[in-house]
């Protein structure tokens, strides 16, 4: 005889209750948008309660076996990789560079290289690639090769790290100036004058309209004059426009694109770069140098304490330097750079002191220079490197009081020149900031705020032609209608970022570098 028990929910529940703890129910988690969030939160997950999560990213590597497959998934939020364990069917169509969305169970990993791994339950390819043609394979790519594909090199982990470094840096700069009551302004990119007076400007021209249908190209071509009535240029500096704010504001700053038509094919120069410029009310050049130094120190200190900074050091410790920065830096060297920047106060020397040191070293055979250092020729790169190494000892150096002949017209004479009417070597109240290896990263000065002296300085610099006076008439009116003592500085942000990140070539720190002969996309 077969006994049949009637169905009783309470009976089955009471029988199964002691055993329910043996079966773990996975909990679905939401709210994790990046792999960095998932990997950071994994330390707080309960290992006895698996989680179901959804992740999106790009396949860095994939290893397929007969019964199982492994994929390393990454995204721009971190250089760390998330390991995914897949069934062979789920791994079909996965290659390096494939964009995926994966749902799976986040569980502790038996491996030593990661604490957790994702056991995939479903895989959706959101962006496929042709493995035969995809240019970013799992192999060594030289910086020179990556520069030929700037639109694609942004997908590499190191370049994604540099993108986040720039983003965080701009945030820290905003915070620094906000706390010091400086006002962020947006000066124009199209200008009517060459601020630096070097003539290395891009002239703006309007593209002519297409000819009417059925007619040839015989119409008169549009020119700069026909659009703006006179020649206009892409800005080489926003300083002159920043000065217009000073009668009303204590201090202003901007971070803007800047352009130089300089045919320099070096690792230090670009035709388009980011310039941080500051203008402030002051009568003391030391105030301007103090602000410059405190700003950079704060920036470096923020980097040292951030997760981003630790990831950057970890990248070098894992040997990433061989693949991305031409083997110049190491993790320990980068860490020492940061320590030197926030350590002892930065030296401040005069142009005369630096020149005498150069000449003494050359005469004693302690250094050899291709260009002989002289008063009126300024310092070349080889001179700046010697000065930075000799006076800085790993820290930056301020060089002040340059000859008036080699600096722009708008700089105020130095205190010595103001006190003496017979100074055989007149100087201006200015500085260049020299950083080890990269040399000049910033320059600043007090501005000539007196009208008659400014007009005289323009004449001495050859800016006395009627056309030049007309393009700077608005600048002269800033003095004519009342001005105040002020000064400021400009800093090449890309050079500073390259130094902090251990990237020796400025073309590798900028996403889409423009330099002489190159502007592909």
PDB file of N, CA and C in Angstrom, residues 414-467:
ATOM      1  N   UNK A 414      61.765  96.867 -11.710  1.00  0.00           N
ATOM      2  CA  UNK A 414      62.020  96.333 -10.374  1.00  0.00           C
ATOM      3  C   UNK A 414      62.304  97.471  -9.403  1.00  0.00           C
ATOM      4  N   UNK A 415      62.332  97.148  -8.119  1.00  0.00           N
ATOM      5  CA  UNK A 415      62.557  98.170  -7.101  1.00  0.00           C
ATOM      6  C   UNK A 415      63.876  98.887  -7.315  1.00  0.00           C
ATOM      7  N   UNK A 416      64.904  98.135  -7.701  1.00  0.00           N
ATOM      8  CA  UNK A 416      66.212  98.748  -7.935  1.00  0.00           C
ATOM      9  C   UNK A 416      66.131  99.772  -9.046  1.00  0.00           C
ATOM     10  N   UNK A 417      65.425  99.435 -10.120  1.00  0.00           N
ATOM     11  CA  UNK A 417      65.294 100.363 -11.244  1.00  0.00           C
ATOM     12  C   UNK A 417      64.458 101.569 -10.868  1.00  0.00           C
ATOM     13  N   UNK A 418      63.443 101.366 -10.016  1.00  0.00           N
ATOM     14  CA  UNK A 418      62.603 102.490  -9.612  1.00  0.00           C
ATOM     15  C   UNK A 418      63.362 103.473  -8.724  1.00  0.00           C
ATOM     16  N   UNK A 419      64.310 102.955  -7.935  1.00  0.00           N
ATOM     17  CA  UNK A 419      65.078 103.818  -7.039  1.00  0.00           C
ATOM     18  C   UNK A 419      66.224 104.529  -7.748  1.00  0.00           C
ATOM     19  N   UNK A 420      66.690 103.943  -8.854  1.00  0.00           N
ATOM     20  CA  UNK A 420      67.868 104.492  -9.518  1.00  0.00           C
ATOM     21  C   UNK A 420      67.527 104.925 -10.938  1.00  0.00           C
ATOM     22  N   UNK A 421      67.941 106.151 -11.277  1.00  0.00           N
ATOM     23  CA  UNK A 421      67.724 106.658 -12.627  1.00  0.00           C
ATOM     24  C   UNK A 421      68.932 106.380 -13.521  1.00  0.00           C
ATOM     25  N   UNK A 422      69.997 105.828 -12.945  1.00  0.00           N
ATOM     26  CA  UNK A 422      71.231 105.600 -13.706  1.00  0.00           C
ATOM     27  C   UNK A 422      71.641 104.142 -13.705  1.00  0.00           C
ATOM     28  N   UNK A 423      70.689 103.236 -13.547  1.00  0.00           N
ATOM     29  CA  UNK A 423      71.004 101.809 -13.532  1.00  0.00           C
ATOM     30  C   UNK A 423      71.447 101.393 -14.933  1.00  0.00           C
ATOM     31  N   UNK A 424      72.696 100.912 -15.089  1.00  0.00           N
ATOM     32  CA  UNK A 424      73.159 100.532 -16.425  1.00  0.00           C
ATOM     33  C   UNK A 424      72.461  99.282 -16.955  1.00  0.00           C
ATOM     34  N   UNK A 425      71.893  98.487 -16.055  1.00  0.00           N
ATOM     35  CA  UNK A 425      71.209  97.258 -16.464  1.00  0.00           C
ATOM     36  C   UNK A 425      69.806  97.242 -15.875  1.00  0.00           C
ATOM     37  N   UNK A 426      68.884  98.000 -16.450  1.00  0.00           N
ATOM     38  CA  UNK A 426      67.528  98.059 -15.902  1.00  0.00           C
ATOM     39  C   UNK A 426      66.848  96.694 -15.932  1.00  0.00           C
ATOM     40  N   UNK A 427      66.116  96.429 -14.880  1.00  0.00           N
ATOM     41  CA  UNK A 427      65.428  95.145 -14.749  1.00  0.00           C
ATOM     42  C   UNK A 427      63.950  95.368 -14.473  1.00  0.00           C
ATOM     43  N   UNK A 428      63.187  94.298 -14.632  1.00  0.00           N
ATOM     44  CA  UNK A 428      61.754  94.366 -14.362  1.00  0.00           C
ATOM     45  C   UNK A 428      61.400  93.401 -13.246  1.00  0.00           C
ATOM     46  N   UNK A 429      60.322  93.730 -12.526  1.00  0.00           N
ATOM     47  CA  UNK A 429      59.865  92.926 -11.390  1.00  0.00           C
ATOM     48  C   UNK A 429      59.111  91.714 -11.913  1.00  0.00           C
ATOM     49  N   UNK A 430      59.823  90.666 -12.195  1.00  0.00           N
ATOM     50  CA  UNK A 430      59.218  89.477 -12.805  1.00  0.00           C
ATOM     51  C   UNK A 430      59.893  88.229 -12.268  1.00  0.00           C
ATOM     52  N   UNK A 431      59.365  87.082 -12.639  1.00  0.00           N
ATOM     53  CA  UNK A 431      59.992  85.810 -12.269  1.00  0.00           C
ATOM     54  C   UNK A 431      59.665  84.755 -13.313  1.00  0.00           C
ATOM     55  N   UNK A 432      60.555  83.794 -13.409  1.00  0.00           N
ATOM     56  CA  UNK A 432      60.302  82.523 -14.090  1.00  0.00           C
ATOM     57  C   UNK A 432      60.442  81.428 -13.049  1.00  0.00           C
ATOM     58  N   UNK A 433      59.532  80.472 -13.057  1.00  0.00           N
ATOM     59  CA  UNK A 433      59.606  79.335 -12.136  1.00  0.00           C
ATOM     60  C   UNK A 433      60.175  78.149 -12.883  1.00  0.00           C
ATOM     61  N   UNK A 434      61.332  77.687 -12.428  1.00  0.00           N
ATOM     62  CA  UNK A 434      62.012  76.555 -13.062  1.00  0.00           C
ATOM     63  C   UNK A 434      61.805  75.310 -12.215  1.00  0.00           C
ATOM     64  N   UNK A 435      61.285  74.278 -12.835  1.00  0.00           N
ATOM     65  CA  UNK A 435      61.062  73.007 -12.160  1.00  0.00           C
ATOM     66  C   UNK A 435      62.084  71.999 -12.670  1.00  0.00           C
ATOM     67  N   UNK A 436      62.602  71.137 -11.813  1.00  0.00           N
ATOM     68  CA  UNK A 436      63.603  70.166 -12.262  1.00  0.00           C
ATOM     69  C   UNK A 436      63.144  69.402 -13.501  1.00  0.00           C
ATOM     70  N   UNK A 437      64.066  69.225 -14.437  1.00  0.00           N
ATOM     71  CA  UNK A 437      63.870  68.459 -15.674  1.00  0.00           C
ATOM     72  C   UNK A 437      63.029  69.188 -16.718  1.00  0.00           C
ATOM     73  N   UNK A 438      61.835  69.673 -16.344  1.00  0.00           N
ATOM     74  CA  UNK A 438      61.000  70.347 -17.337  1.00  0.00           C
ATOM     75  C   UNK A 438      61.325  71.825 -17.457  1.00  0.00           C
ATOM     76  N   UNK A 439      62.032  72.372 -16.465  1.00  0.00           N
ATOM     77  CA  UNK A 439      62.461  73.776 -16.438  1.00  0.00           C
ATOM     78  C   UNK A 439      61.259  74.722 -16.341  1.00  0.00           C
ATOM     79  N   UNK A 440      61.171  75.730 -17.236  1.00  0.00           N
ATOM     80  CA  UNK A 440      60.175  76.776 -17.027  1.00  0.00           C
ATOM     81  C   UNK A 440      58.750  76.230 -17.132  1.00  0.00           C
ATOM     82  N   UNK A 441      57.976  76.444 -16.057  1.00  0.00           N
ATOM     83  CA  UNK A 441      56.566  76.053 -16.059  1.00  0.00           C
ATOM     84  C   UNK A 441      55.653  77.245 -15.797  1.00  0.00           C
ATOM     85  N   UNK A 442      56.211  78.341 -15.294  1.00  0.00           N
ATOM     86  CA  UNK A 442      55.382  79.510 -14.993  1.00  0.00           C
ATOM     87  C   UNK A 442      56.222  80.770 -15.110  1.00  0.00           C
ATOM     88  N   UNK A 443      55.549  81.864 -15.394  1.00  0.00           N
ATOM     89  CA  UNK A 443      56.175  83.175 -15.435  1.00  0.00           C
ATOM     90  C   UNK A 443      55.196  84.223 -14.961  1.00  0.00           C
ATOM     91  N   UNK A 444      55.709  85.206 -14.218  1.00  0.00           N
ATOM     92  CA  UNK A 444      54.818  86.227 -13.700  1.00  0.00           C
ATOM     93  C   UNK A 444      55.552  87.540 -13.494  1.00  0.00           C
ATOM     94  N   UNK A 445      54.800  88.567 -13.147  1.00  0.00           N
ATOM     95  CA  UNK A 445      55.408  89.885 -12.953  1.00  0.00           C
ATOM     96  C   UNK A 445      54.410  90.819 -12.292  1.00  0.00           C
ATOM     97  N   UNK A 446      54.929  91.959 -11.826  1.00  0.00           N
ATOM     98  CA  UNK A 446      54.086  93.100 -11.528  1.00  0.00           C
ATOM     99  C   UNK A 446      53.843  93.834 -12.835  1.00  0.00           C
ATOM    100  N   UNK A 447      52.674  94.443 -12.980  1.00  0.00           N
ATOM    101  CA  UNK A 447      52.321  95.103 -14.232  1.00  0.00           C
ATOM    102  C   UNK A 447      52.531  96.618 -14.104  1.00  0.00           C
ATOM    103  N   UNK A 448      52.944  97.220 -15.197  1.00  0.00           N
ATOM    104  CA  UNK A 448      53.092  98.674 -15.229  1.00  0.00           C
ATOM    105  C   UNK A 448      51.700  99.296 -15.248  1.00  0.00           C
ATOM    106  N   UNK A 449      51.303  99.899 -14.109  1.00  0.00           N
ATOM    107  CA  UNK A 449      49.952 100.433 -13.977  1.00  0.00           C
ATOM    108  C   UNK A 449      49.877 101.928 -14.230  1.00  0.00           C
ATOM    109  N   UNK A 450      51.008 102.552 -14.528  1.00  0.00           N
ATOM    110  CA  UNK A 450      51.047 104.005 -14.769  1.00  0.00           C
ATOM    111  C   UNK A 450      51.018 104.265 -16.274  1.00  0.00           C
ATOM    112  N   UNK A 451      50.163 105.177 -16.711  1.00  0.00           N
ATOM    113  CA  UNK A 451      49.912 105.383 -18.136  1.00  0.00           C
ATOM    114  C   UNK A 451      51.150 105.869 -18.881  1.00  0.00           C
ATOM    115  N   UNK A 452      51.767 106.936 -18.439  1.00  0.00           N
ATOM    116  CA  UNK A 452      52.898 107.514 -19.183  1.00  0.00           C
ATOM    117  C   UNK A 452      54.063 106.537 -19.259  1.00  0.00           C
ATOM    118  N   UNK A 453      54.328 105.826 -18.178  1.00  0.00           N
ATOM    119  CA  UNK A 453      55.425 104.857 -18.183  1.00  0.00           C
ATOM    120  C   UNK A 453      55.107 103.665 -19.092  1.00  0.00           C
ATOM    121  N   UNK A 454      53.831 103.292 -19.171  1.00  0.00           N
ATOM    122  CA  UNK A 454      53.445 102.187 -20.046  1.00  0.00           C
ATOM    123  C   UNK A 454      53.618 102.579 -21.510  1.00  0.00           C
ATOM    124  N   UNK A 455      53.225 103.805 -21.858  1.00  0.00           N
ATOM    125  CA  UNK A 455      53.398 104.284 -23.226  1.00  0.00           C
ATOM    126  C   UNK A 455      54.878 104.320 -23.587  1.00  0.00           C
ATOM    127  N   UNK A 456      55.719 104.757 -22.650  1.00  0.00           N
ATOM    128  CA  UNK A 456      57.162 104.801 -22.897  1.00  0.00           C
ATOM    129  C   UNK A 456      57.719 103.394 -23.087  1.00  0.00           C
ATOM    130  N   UNK A 457      57.251 102.441 -22.276  1.00  0.00           N
ATOM    131  CA  UNK A 457      57.721 101.057 -22.396  1.00  0.00           C
ATOM    132  C   UNK A 457      57.318 100.458 -23.741  1.00  0.00           C
ATOM    133  N   UNK A 458      56.124 100.784 -24.208  1.00  0.00           N
ATOM    134  CA  UNK A 458      55.683 100.302 -25.521  1.00  0.00           C
ATOM    135  C   UNK A 458      56.589 100.847 -26.615  1.00  0.00           C
ATOM    136  N   UNK A 459      56.983 102.097 -26.487  1.00  0.00           N
ATOM    137  CA  UNK A 459      57.870 102.702 -27.485  1.00  0.00           C
ATOM    138  C   UNK A 459      59.237 102.029 -27.478  1.00  0.00           C
ATOM    139  N   UNK A 460      59.751 101.732 -26.286  1.00  0.00           N
ATOM    140  CA  UNK A 460      61.061 101.076 -26.183  1.00  0.00           C
ATOM    141  C   UNK A 460      61.029  99.674 -26.788  1.00  0.00           C
ATOM    142  N   UNK A 461      59.880  99.033 -26.772  1.00  0.00           N
ATOM    143  CA  UNK A 461      59.744  97.684 -27.325  1.00  0.00           C
ATOM    144  C   UNK A 461      59.271  97.711 -28.778  1.00  0.00           C
ATOM    145  N   UNK A 462      59.273  98.892 -29.390  1.00  0.00           N
ATOM    146  CA  UNK A 462      58.917  98.983 -30.796  1.00  0.00           C
ATOM    147  C   UNK A 462      57.448  98.886 -31.077  1.00  0.00           C
ATOM    148  N   UNK A 463      56.607  99.175 -30.075  1.00  0.00           N
ATOM    149  CA  UNK A 463      55.155  99.102 -30.259  1.00  0.00           C
ATOM    150  C   UNK A 463      54.558 100.498 -30.412  1.00  0.00           C
ATOM    151  N   UNK A 464      55.257 101.357 -31.168  1.00  0.00           N
ATOM    152  CA  UNK A 464      54.802 102.735 -31.301  1.00  0.00           C
ATOM    153  C   UNK A 464      54.195 103.037 -32.669  1.00  0.00           C
ATOM    154  N   UNK A 465      53.953 102.000 -33.469  1.00  0.00           N
ATOM    155  CA  UNK A 465      53.315 102.224 -34.760  1.00  0.00           C
ATOM    156  C   UNK A 465      51.832 102.488 -34.555  1.00  0.00           C
ATOM    157  N   UNK A 466      51.223 103.308 -35.403  1.00  0.00           N
ATOM    158  CA  UNK A 466      49.793 103.629 -35.237  1.00  0.00           C
ATOM    159  C   UNK A 466      48.907 102.391 -35.169  1.00  0.00           C
ATOM    160  N   UNK A 467      49.185 101.389 -36.005  1.00  0.00           N
ATOM    161  CA  UNK A 467      48.350 100.185 -36.013  1.00  0.00           C
ATOM    162  C   UNK A 467      48.465  99.447 -34.690  1.00  0.00           C
TER     163      UNK A 467
END
